[in-house]
Coordinates of C-alpha atoms in Angstrom, one line a residue:
X1 CA 26.1 23.8 -6.9
X2 CA 25.8 20.7 -5.1
X3 CA 22.0 20.5 -2.7
X4 CA 22.2 18.3 0.1
X5 CA 19.4 15.6 1.3
X6 CA 18.8 16.6 4.9
X7 CA 18.6 13.0 6.0
X8 CA 22.7 12.3 4.9
X9 CA 23.7 15.4 6.4
X10 CA 21.9 14.0 10.2
X11 CA 23.6 10.7 9.5
X12 CA 27.0 11.5 7.9
X13 CA 27.4 15.2 7.8
X14 CA 30.9 16.6 9.1
X15 CA 31.9 19.6 10.9
X16 CA 33.3 22.2 9.0
X17 CA 31.0 20.8 5.7
X18 CA 29.9 23.9 3.5
X19 CA 26.8 23.3 2.5
X20 CA 23.4 23.7 0.7
X21 CA 20.2 22.9 1.8
X22 CA 16.4 23.4 0.5
X23 CA 13.4 22.7 1.6
X24 CA 10.6 24.1 3.5
X25 CA 10.7 26.1 6.8
X26 CA 8.7 24.1 10.1
X27 CA 10.0 26.6 12.8
X28 CA 11.6 30.4 13.7
X29 CA 12.7 31.2 17.1
X30 CA 14.3 34.6 17.4
X31 CA 16.5 35.6 20.3
X32 CA 18.7 38.4 20.7
X33 CA 21.8 37.2 19.6
X34 CA 20.6 35.2 16.7
X35 CA 17.8 33.3 15.5
X36 CA 16.7 29.5 14.8
X37 CA 15.1 28.2 12.0
X38 CA 14.4 24.6 11.4
X39 CA 14.0 23.3 7.9
X40 CA 12.7 20.4 7.4
X41 CA 13.3 19.1 2.7
X42 CA 11.0 15.6 3.1
X43 CA 14.0 13.5 3.2
X44 CA 13.9 12.8 7.1
X45 CA 11.4 12.8 9.8
X46 CA 14.1 15.1 11.8
X47 CA 14.3 19.2 10.9
X48 CA 17.8 20.7 10.0
X49 CA 18.9 23.6 12.5
X50 CA 20.2 26.9 11.4
X51 CA 21.4 29.5 13.0
X52 CA 21.3 32.9 11.5
X53 CA 23.4 35.8 12.8
X54 CA 22.4 38.9 12.6
X55 CA 25.5 40.0 10.6
X56 CA 24.0 37.9 7.7
X57 CA 23.6 40.2 4.6
X58 CA 19.9 42.0 4.7
X59 CA 19.0 39.9 8.1
X60 CA 16.1 42.1 9.2
X61 CA 14.4 41.5 5.7
X62 CA 14.9 37.5 5.7
X63 CA 13.4 37.2 8.9
X64 CA 10.0 38.7 8.1
X65 CA 10.0 35.9 5.8
X66 CA 11.0 33.3 7.5
X67 CA 7.5 31.9 8.7
X68 CA 6.4 28.6 8.9
X69 CA 5.7 26.9 5.4
X70 CA 8.2 29.5 3.4
X71 CA 10.5 27.7 0.9
X72 CA 14.3 28.4 1.2
X73 CA 17.2 28.1 0.1
X74 CA 20.4 28.4 2.7
X75 CA 23.6 27.5 2.2
X76 CA 26.6 27.5 5.3
X77 CA 29.0 26.0 7.1
X78 CA 27.4 22.6 9.4
X79 CA 28.9 22.9 13.2
X80 CA 28.9 20.5 16.5
X81 CA 25.8 21.3 17.9
X82 CA 25.7 22.4 21.8
X83 CA 21.7 21.4 22.0
X84 CA 20.9 18.1 23.0
X85 CA 19.1 15.8 20.7
X86 CA 21.2 17.1 17.3
X87 CA 24.6 15.9 16.3
X88 CA 24.8 19.2 13.9
X89 CA 23.6 22.4 13.0
X90 CA 24.1 24.5 10.5
X91 CA 26.0 28.3 10.4
X92 CA 24.1 29.6 7.6
X93 CA 25.8 32.5 5.4
X94 CA 23.6 33.0 2.4
X95 CA 19.4 32.2 2.9
X96 CA 17.2 32.6 -0.4
X97 CA 13.3 32.9 0.4
X98 CA 11.9 31.4 -2.6
X99 CA 7.9 31.5 -1.5
X100 CA 7.0 33.1 1.8
X101 CA 3.6 31.6 3.7
X102 CA 1.4 34.2 6.0
X103 CA 1.5 33.0 9.3
X104 CA -1.6 34.4 9.9
X105 CA -3.8 32.2 7.2
X106 CA -0.9 28.7 7.0
X107 CA -3.3 25.8 8.2
X108 CA -0.2 23.6 9.7
X109 CA 0.6 25.8 12.9
X110 CA 2.7 24.0 15.1
X111 CA 0.2 21.8 17.5
X112 CA -1.7 18.4 16.4
X113 CA -3.9 18.6 13.9
X114 CA -6.5 15.4 13.5
X115 CA -6.5 13.1 10.6
X116 CA -9.7 14.7 9.3
X117 CA -8.8 17.9 9.1
X118 CA -5.4 17.0 7.5
X119 CA -7.6 15.3 4.8
X120 CA -9.5 18.8 3.8
X121 CA -5.9 20.1 3.2
X122 CA -4.5 17.3 1.1
X123 CA -2.4 19.5 -0.8
X124 CA -0.4 20.5 2.3
X125 CA -0.7 17.1 4.4
X126 CA 2.4 15.6 3.4
X127 CA 4.2 18.4 5.1
X128 CA 3.1 17.3 8.8
X129 CA 5.1 14.6 10.6
X130 CA 2.8 12.0 10.6
X131 CA 2.1 12.1 7.1
X132 CA 5.4 12.7 5.9
X133 CA 6.6 9.5 7.3
X134 CA 3.6 7.1 5.7
X135 CA 5.0 8.5 2.5
X136 CA 8.7 7.6 3.2
X137 CA 7.8 4.3 4.1
X138 CA 5.2 3.6 1.7
X139 CA 8.0 4.5 -0.8
X140 CA 11.1 2.2 1.0
X141 CA 8.1 -0.3 0.7
X142 CA 7.5 0.0 -2.9
X143 CA 11.3 -0.2 -3.6
X144 CA 11.2 -3.4 -1.6
X145 CA 8.4 -4.9 -3.1
X146 CA 10.4 -4.2 -6.9
X147 CA 13.9 -5.3 -5.1
X148 CA 12.6 -8.8 -3.9
X149 CA 11.1 -9.7 -7.4
X150 CA 13.7 -8.0 -9.5
X151 CA 16.0 -10.3 -7.2
X152 CA 14.5 -13.4 -7.9
X153 CA 14.3 -13.4 -11.7
X154 CA 10.9 -12.0 -11.8
X155 CA 9.5 -9.7 -14.8
X156 CA 7.2 -6.7 -14.0
X157 CA 4.6 -6.8 -16.1
X158 CA 2.0 -3.8 -16.8
X159 CA -1.6 -5.1 -17.1
X160 CA -4.5 -3.0 -18.5
X161 CA -6.6 -0.6 -16.4
X162 CA -9.2 -0.8 -18.5
X163 CA -10.7 -4.2 -18.7
X164 CA -13.7 -6.0 -20.0
X165 CA -13.5 -8.8 -17.2
X166 CA -14.7 -9.2 -13.7
X167 CA -11.4 -11.0 -12.5
X168 CA -12.9 -12.0 -8.9
X169 CA -16.8 -11.8 -10.1
X170 CA -17.6 -9.3 -7.4
X171 CA -20.1 -7.2 -10.2
X172 CA -18.8 -3.8 -8.1
X173 CA -16.7 -1.9 -11.0
X174 CA -16.4 1.2 -12.5
X175 CA -17.9 1.4 -16.5
X176 CA -16.0 3.0 -18.9
X177 CA -17.8 5.2 -21.5
X178 CA -17.8 7.3 -24.3
X179 CA -21.4 8.0 -23.8
X180 CA -22.7 11.3 -23.2
X181 CA -24.7 10.4 -20.7
X182 CA -27.8 12.9 -21.9
X183 CA -28.0 10.5 -25.2
X184 CA -27.3 6.7 -24.3
X185 CA -28.3 4.4 -27.4
X186 CA -30.4 1.5 -26.5
X187 CA -30.9 -1.9 -28.2
X188 CA -35.0 -2.7 -29.3
X189 CA -35.1 -3.9 -25.4
X190 CA -33.7 -1.2 -24.0
X191 CA -30.2 -2.1 -23.3
X192 CA -27.3 -0.3 -23.5
X193 CA -26.1 -0.8 -26.9
X194 CA -22.3 -1.2 -26.2
X195 CA -21.5 -1.9 -29.6
X196 CA -21.8 1.5 -30.2
X197 CA -19.2 2.6 -27.5
X198 CA -15.8 2.8 -27.7
X199 CA -14.4 -0.6 -26.8
X200 CA -17.8 -2.3 -28.9
X201 CA -18.4 -4.1 -25.6
X202 CA -19.2 -3.2 -21.6
X203 CA -15.5 -1.5 -20.0
X204 CA -14.4 -1.2 -17.0
X205 CA -11.4 0.0 -14.5
X206 CA -10.1 -3.1 -13.3
X207 CA -10.4 -4.9 -10.0
X208 CA -7.3 -7.8 -10.7
X209 CA -4.4 -7.9 -13.3
X210 CA -4.0 -11.5 -12.1
X211 CA -6.0 -13.1 -15.3
X212 CA -3.3 -10.9 -18.0
X213 CA -0.8 -12.0 -15.4
X214 CA -1.4 -15.9 -16.1
X215 CA -0.8 -15.2 -19.7
X216 CA 2.6 -13.5 -19.2
X217 CA 3.6 -16.4 -16.9
X218 CA 2.7 -19.1 -19.7
X219 CA 5.3 -17.1 -21.6
X220 CA 7.9 -15.8 -19.0
X221 CA 7.5 -18.5 -15.7
X222 CA 7.5 -15.8 -13.1
X223 CA 5.5 -12.7 -13.3
X224 CA 4.8 -9.7 -11.4
X225 CA 1.9 -6.6 -11.5
X226 CA 2.3 -3.6 -8.9
X227 CA -0.3 -0.7 -10.4
X228 CA -3.7 0.8 -9.2
X229 CA -6.6 -1.3 -9.0
X230 CA -10.5 0.4 -8.0
X231 CA -13.5 -1.3 -6.7
X232 CA -16.8 0.4 -7.0
X233 CA -18.0 -0.8 -3.6
X234 CA -20.3 1.9 -1.5
X235 CA -18.1 1.4 1.9
X236 CA -16.8 4.0 4.0
X237 CA -14.7 2.8 6.5
X238 CA -11.3 2.8 7.5
X239 CA -10.1 -0.1 5.7
X240 CA -11.6 0.5 2.1
X241 CA -10.7 2.7 -1.0
X242 CA -11.9 3.1 -4.5
X243 CA -8.9 3.3 -5.8
X244 CA -5.8 1.1 -4.3
X245 CA -3.0 -0.7 -5.2
X246 CA -2.3 -4.5 -6.0
X247 CA 0.6 -6.4 -6.0
X248 CA 0.0 -9.9 -7.8
X249 CA 2.8 -12.4 -8.5
X250 CA 2.3 -15.4 -10.9
X251 CA 4.4 -18.6 -11.1
X252 CA 4.7 -20.8 -14.0
X253 CA 5.3 -24.5 -12.8
X254 CA 4.0 -23.8 -8.8
X255 CA 1.7 -25.1 -6.7
X256 CA 0.1 -24.1 -3.5
X257 CA 3.0 -25.0 -1.7
X258 CA 5.3 -23.0 -3.7
X259 CA 3.0 -20.1 -3.6
X260 CA 3.0 -20.1 0.2
X261 CA 6.7 -19.9 0.8
X262 CA 6.8 -17.1 -1.8
X263 CA 4.5 -14.7 0.2
X264 CA 6.3 -15.5 3.1
X265 CA 9.2 -14.9 2.2
X266 CA 7.7 -11.6 0.2
X267 CA 6.0 -10.3 3.6
X268 CA 9.3 -11.0 5.8
X269 CA 11.4 -9.3 3.0
X270 CA 9.4 -6.1 2.8
X271 CA 9.0 -5.6 6.7
X272 CA 12.8 -6.2 7.4
X273 CA 13.3 -3.6 4.2
X274 CA 11.4 -1.0 5.7
X275 CA 12.9 -1.0 9.0
X276 CA 16.2 -1.3 7.7
X277 CA 15.6 1.7 6.0
X278 CA 13.1 4.0 7.7
X279 CA 14.3 3.2 11.5
X280 CA 13.4 6.8 12.8
X281 CA 10.0 7.2 11.3
X282 CA 9.1 3.5 12.3
X283 CA 10.2 4.2 15.9
X284 CA 8.3 7.7 15.5
X285 CA 4.8 5.5 14.8
X286 CA 5.8 3.1 17.4
X287 CA 5.7 6.0 19.9
X288 CA 2.9 8.4 17.9
X289 CA 0.7 5.9 16.4
X290 CA 0.7 2.5 17.9
X291 CA 3.2 1.3 20.5
X292 CA 3.2 -2.2 18.5
X293 CA 4.3 -1.4 15.4
X294 CA 8.3 -2.3 16.3
X295 CA 6.8 -5.6 17.6
X296 CA 4.4 -6.7 15.4
X297 CA 7.1 -6.0 12.4
X298 CA 9.2 -8.4 14.6
X299 CA 7.0 -10.9 14.9
X300 CA 6.3 -11.2 11.1
X301 CA 10.5 -11.2 10.5
X302 CA 11.6 -13.3 12.9
X303 CA 8.4 -16.3 13.1
X304 CA 7.5 -18.8 10.7
X305 CA 4.2 -18.6 9.8
X306 CA 1.9 -20.9 10.8
X307 CA 0.2 -23.7 8.3
X308 CA -3.3 -25.1 9.1
X309 CA -6.7 -25.7 6.6
X310 CA -9.5 -24.5 6.5
X311 CA -11.3 -28.0 8.0
X312 CA -8.7 -27.5 10.8
X313 CA -9.7 -23.8 11.7
X314 CA -13.2 -23.9 11.6
X315 CA -12.6 -26.7 14.6
X316 CA -10.3 -24.6 16.4
X317 CA -13.3 -21.7 16.1
X318 CA -15.6 -23.3 17.2
X319 CA -14.1 -25.0 20.5
X320 CA -12.6 -21.0 21.2
X321 CA -13.7 -20.1 24.8
X322 CA -14.4 -16.7 23.0
X323 CA -18.3 -15.3 21.6
X324 CA -18.4 -14.5 17.9
X325 CA -20.5 -12.1 16.5
X326 CA -20.8 -14.0 13.2
X327 CA -21.5 -17.7 12.8
X328 CA -19.0 -19.9 12.6
X329 CA -19.3 -23.3 10.4
X330 CA -18.1 -24.7 7.5
X331 CA -19.1 -23.5 4.2
X332 CA -19.1 -20.1 5.6
X333 CA -16.4 -17.3 4.6
X334 CA -14.1 -16.3 7.6
X335 CA -15.1 -13.1 9.2
X336 CA -12.4 -10.5 10.3
X337 CA -12.6 -11.7 13.9
X338 CA -12.2 -15.3 13.1
X339 CA -9.0 -14.2 11.2
X340 CA -7.8 -12.3 14.2
X341 CA -8.4 -14.5 16.5
X342 CA -6.5 -16.8 14.7
X343 CA -3.3 -15.1 14.0
X344 CA -3.1 -13.0 17.5
X345 CA -4.7 -15.4 20.2
X346 CA -4.4 -18.8 18.8
X347 CA -1.3 -18.7 17.1
X348 CA 0.2 -15.2 18.3
X349 CA 2.0 -15.1 14.8
X350 CA 0.9 -14.6 10.9
X351 CA -0.9 -17.4 9.8
X352 CA -1.7 -19.5 6.3
X353 CA -5.3 -21.0 5.8
X354 CA -5.6 -23.3 3.0
X355 CA -8.2 -25.3 1.3
X356 CA -11.3 -23.6 1.6
X357 CA -14.8 -24.5 0.4
X358 CA -15.1 -24.4 -3.5
X359 CA -18.4 -22.3 -3.1
X360 CA -16.8 -19.3 -0.8
X361 CA -13.7 -18.8 -3.9
X362 CA -13.2 -17.6 -6.9
X363 CA -13.5 -19.7 -10.1
X364 CA -10.2 -20.3 -11.1
X365 CA -8.9 -22.1 -8.1
X366 CA -7.8 -25.8 -8.3
X367 CA -10.6 -28.0 -7.6
X368 CA -8.9 -30.6 -4.8
X369 CA -9.4 -34.4 -4.7
X370 CA -12.4 -34.4 -2.3
X371 CA -14.1 -32.3 -5.1
X372 CA -15.0 -29.8 -2.1
X373 CA -12.7 -27.7 -1.6
X374 CA -9.9 -25.9 -3.8
X375 CA -6.2 -25.0 -3.6
X376 CA -6.8 -21.4 -1.8
X377 CA -4.9 -19.8 0.6
X378 CA -5.5 -17.0 2.8
X379 CA -2.0 -14.9 5.1
X380 CA -3.7 -13.9 8.2
X381 CA -1.8 -11.4 10.4
X382 CA -2.2 -10.2 13.9
X383 CA -4.3 -7.1 14.8
X384 CA -5.4 -7.0 10.9
X385 CA -6.7 -10.3 9.3
X386 CA -6.1 -11.5 5.6
X387 CA -3.4 -9.8 4.2
X388 CA -2.5 -12.4 1.1
X389 CA -5.3 -13.7 -0.7
X390 CA -3.7 -16.6 -2.8
X391 CA -4.3 -20.4 -5.0
X392 CA -3.2 -22.7 -7.1
X393 CA -4.9 -21.8 -10.5
X394 CA -6.8 -24.8 -12.1
X395 CA -4.4 -25.8 -15.2
X396 CA -6.8 -28.5 -16.2
X397 CA -9.3 -27.2 -19.5
X398 CA -12.4 -29.8 -18.4
X399 CA -12.3 -28.9 -15.0
X400 CA -11.9 -24.5 -15.4
X401 CA -15.0 -25.7 -18.1
X402 CA -17.0 -27.1 -15.5
X403 CA -16.5 -24.8 -13.0
X404 CA -17.3 -21.9 -15.2
X405 CA -20.2 -23.5 -16.4
X406 CA -21.7 -24.3 -12.5
X407 CA -21.3 -20.8 -11.8
X408 CA -22.9 -19.7 -14.9
X409 CA -19.4 -17.7 -16.3
X410 CA -20.1 -17.2 -20.2
X411 CA -16.8 -19.3 -21.8
X412 CA -17.1 -16.9 -24.5
X413 CA -15.8 -14.1 -22.3
X414 CA -13.1 -15.7 -21.2
X415 CA -12.3 -17.9 -24.5
X416 CA -8.2 -16.6 -24.1
X417 CA -8.4 -17.8 -20.5
X418 CA -9.1 -21.3 -21.0
X419 CA -7.0 -21.5 -24.3
X420 CA -4.1 -20.6 -22.1
X421 CA -5.1 -24.6 -21.2
X422 CA -5.2 -25.8 -24.4
X423 CA -1.9 -24.8 -25.2
X424 CA 1.3 -26.0 -23.4
X425 CA -0.7 -25.4 -19.7
X426 CA 1.5 -26.3 -16.6
X427 CA 0.8 -26.1 -13.0
X428 CA 0.7 -22.4 -11.8
X429 CA -0.1 -20.1 -9.2
X430 CA 0.0 -16.4 -7.7
X431 CA -1.9 -14.5 -4.8
X432 CA -2.7 -10.7 -4.4
X433 CA -1.6 -8.5 -1.6
X434 CA -3.4 -5.0 -1.1
X435 CA -0.4 -2.6 -0.9
X436 CA -1.9 0.0 0.4
X437 CA -3.5 -2.5 3.1
X438 CA 0.2 -3.3 3.7
X439 CA 1.2 0.0 4.3
X440 CA -1.4 0.3 6.9
X441 CA -0.6 -2.5 8.8
X442 CA 3.5 -1.9 9.1
X443 CA 2.5 2.1 10.2
X444 CA -0.6 1.4 12.4
X445 CA -2.3 4.0 11.1
X446 CA -5.9 3.8 11.9
X447 CA -7.7 4.7 8.4
X448 CA -6.4 3.8 5.0
X449 CA -7.2 7.2 3.5
X450 CA -4.2 8.1 5.4
X451 CA -1.8 5.1 4.2
X452 CA -2.0 6.9 0.4
X453 CA -1.2 10.6 -1.0
X454 CA -4.5 11.1 -2.7
X455 CA -7.4 8.3 -1.4
X456 CA -10.2 7.9 -3.6
X457 CA -13.5 7.3 -1.3
X458 CA -17.5 7.7 -1.7
X459 CA -17.5 11.2 -2.2
X460 CA -14.0 11.5 -2.2
X461 CA -12.4 13.3 -5.0
X462 CA -10.7 16.2 -4.6
X463 CA -7.8 16.1 -4.9

């Protein structure tokens, strides 16, 4: 038996074709002559309308089981539909109910539910129109990520989830230990004795795979990571997660300009790919969630990104006829309101800002000739602000050692990172992109917890 996916039937199914579908009942409408059942299998936003005639075997008993939420397998013949808005429907000759659903207690009734409520029923929320569309777009976006890099000869590398280094220097990391909390060994100075722990030293959940990706780039040229990362940031906002997915390419023999070109091409590719693969879902978001979703996507696809230095950005912001909540001054980091002003109001398109003061950027970024700024770049997008952060890495051993010394970073903890600069060092660059934030940006969804199937946030780990 071949089971057809509903999305293919809706797009290319032919009248008089005999097919079998499997899915879940969305609605049932009983009339005297026949019964209409809407079935969805998750492959499409739209449902397939199934027509049940009273001459169907065990018709009465089947109708009792066909409640919203019930799982079914239906075989029948496709026919042209006389109803508006649908090309075909399925005239059933066999119905099998795998699992019924109590109509009185099933949480997903035919009405609009709040996203807050849906987060409480994370085991069922993927069956709704909105969350179903989100996860199809997420899938298409993930597919486009791999497609982009694989077509360009990048190697996908799996960097460790458990690490001993803090790449970003944020210090907001989840600790990993095998100690029993009631029996943690201490040293003579009353510090935790990590020598007795599983790894023999402090271990954490990774915040970035960049440093390990640099290792692999020094052997394979162009690589990328795409996997989960973690941040123990006690932030209950619509833009933060404790567990999120990062995309981090790293390129050997590459400078900042090459890094920026790749980031621009990458963003254009994934937005274009999602529009092509999920047109109905993106139309849905444009109608129901944010009426500028399609305009925003086309803005990214069709415009050449703006490019300015941090110093130029500060000058623009200082002259802006706008009152900002946070101060604007050379040496201070740009806040979201500043980033959005540049992308939304000044340039009216995605904009790259480069050459930030070294004091507000990470130790591994290449120092410019002025001794004040580093070869960093951020991509700022309308409505969201920073969407990509990257840099040319410091490939000069002495410069990197001096930078680490200035910031108080123990070179012994990153001896291997320094040693890369001793053996065949080359200019190299890369960037990081928060995958969940990109999907949020694509769909216009207001809360990032509705972008990932099982969000992890402060006091949130139910499923």
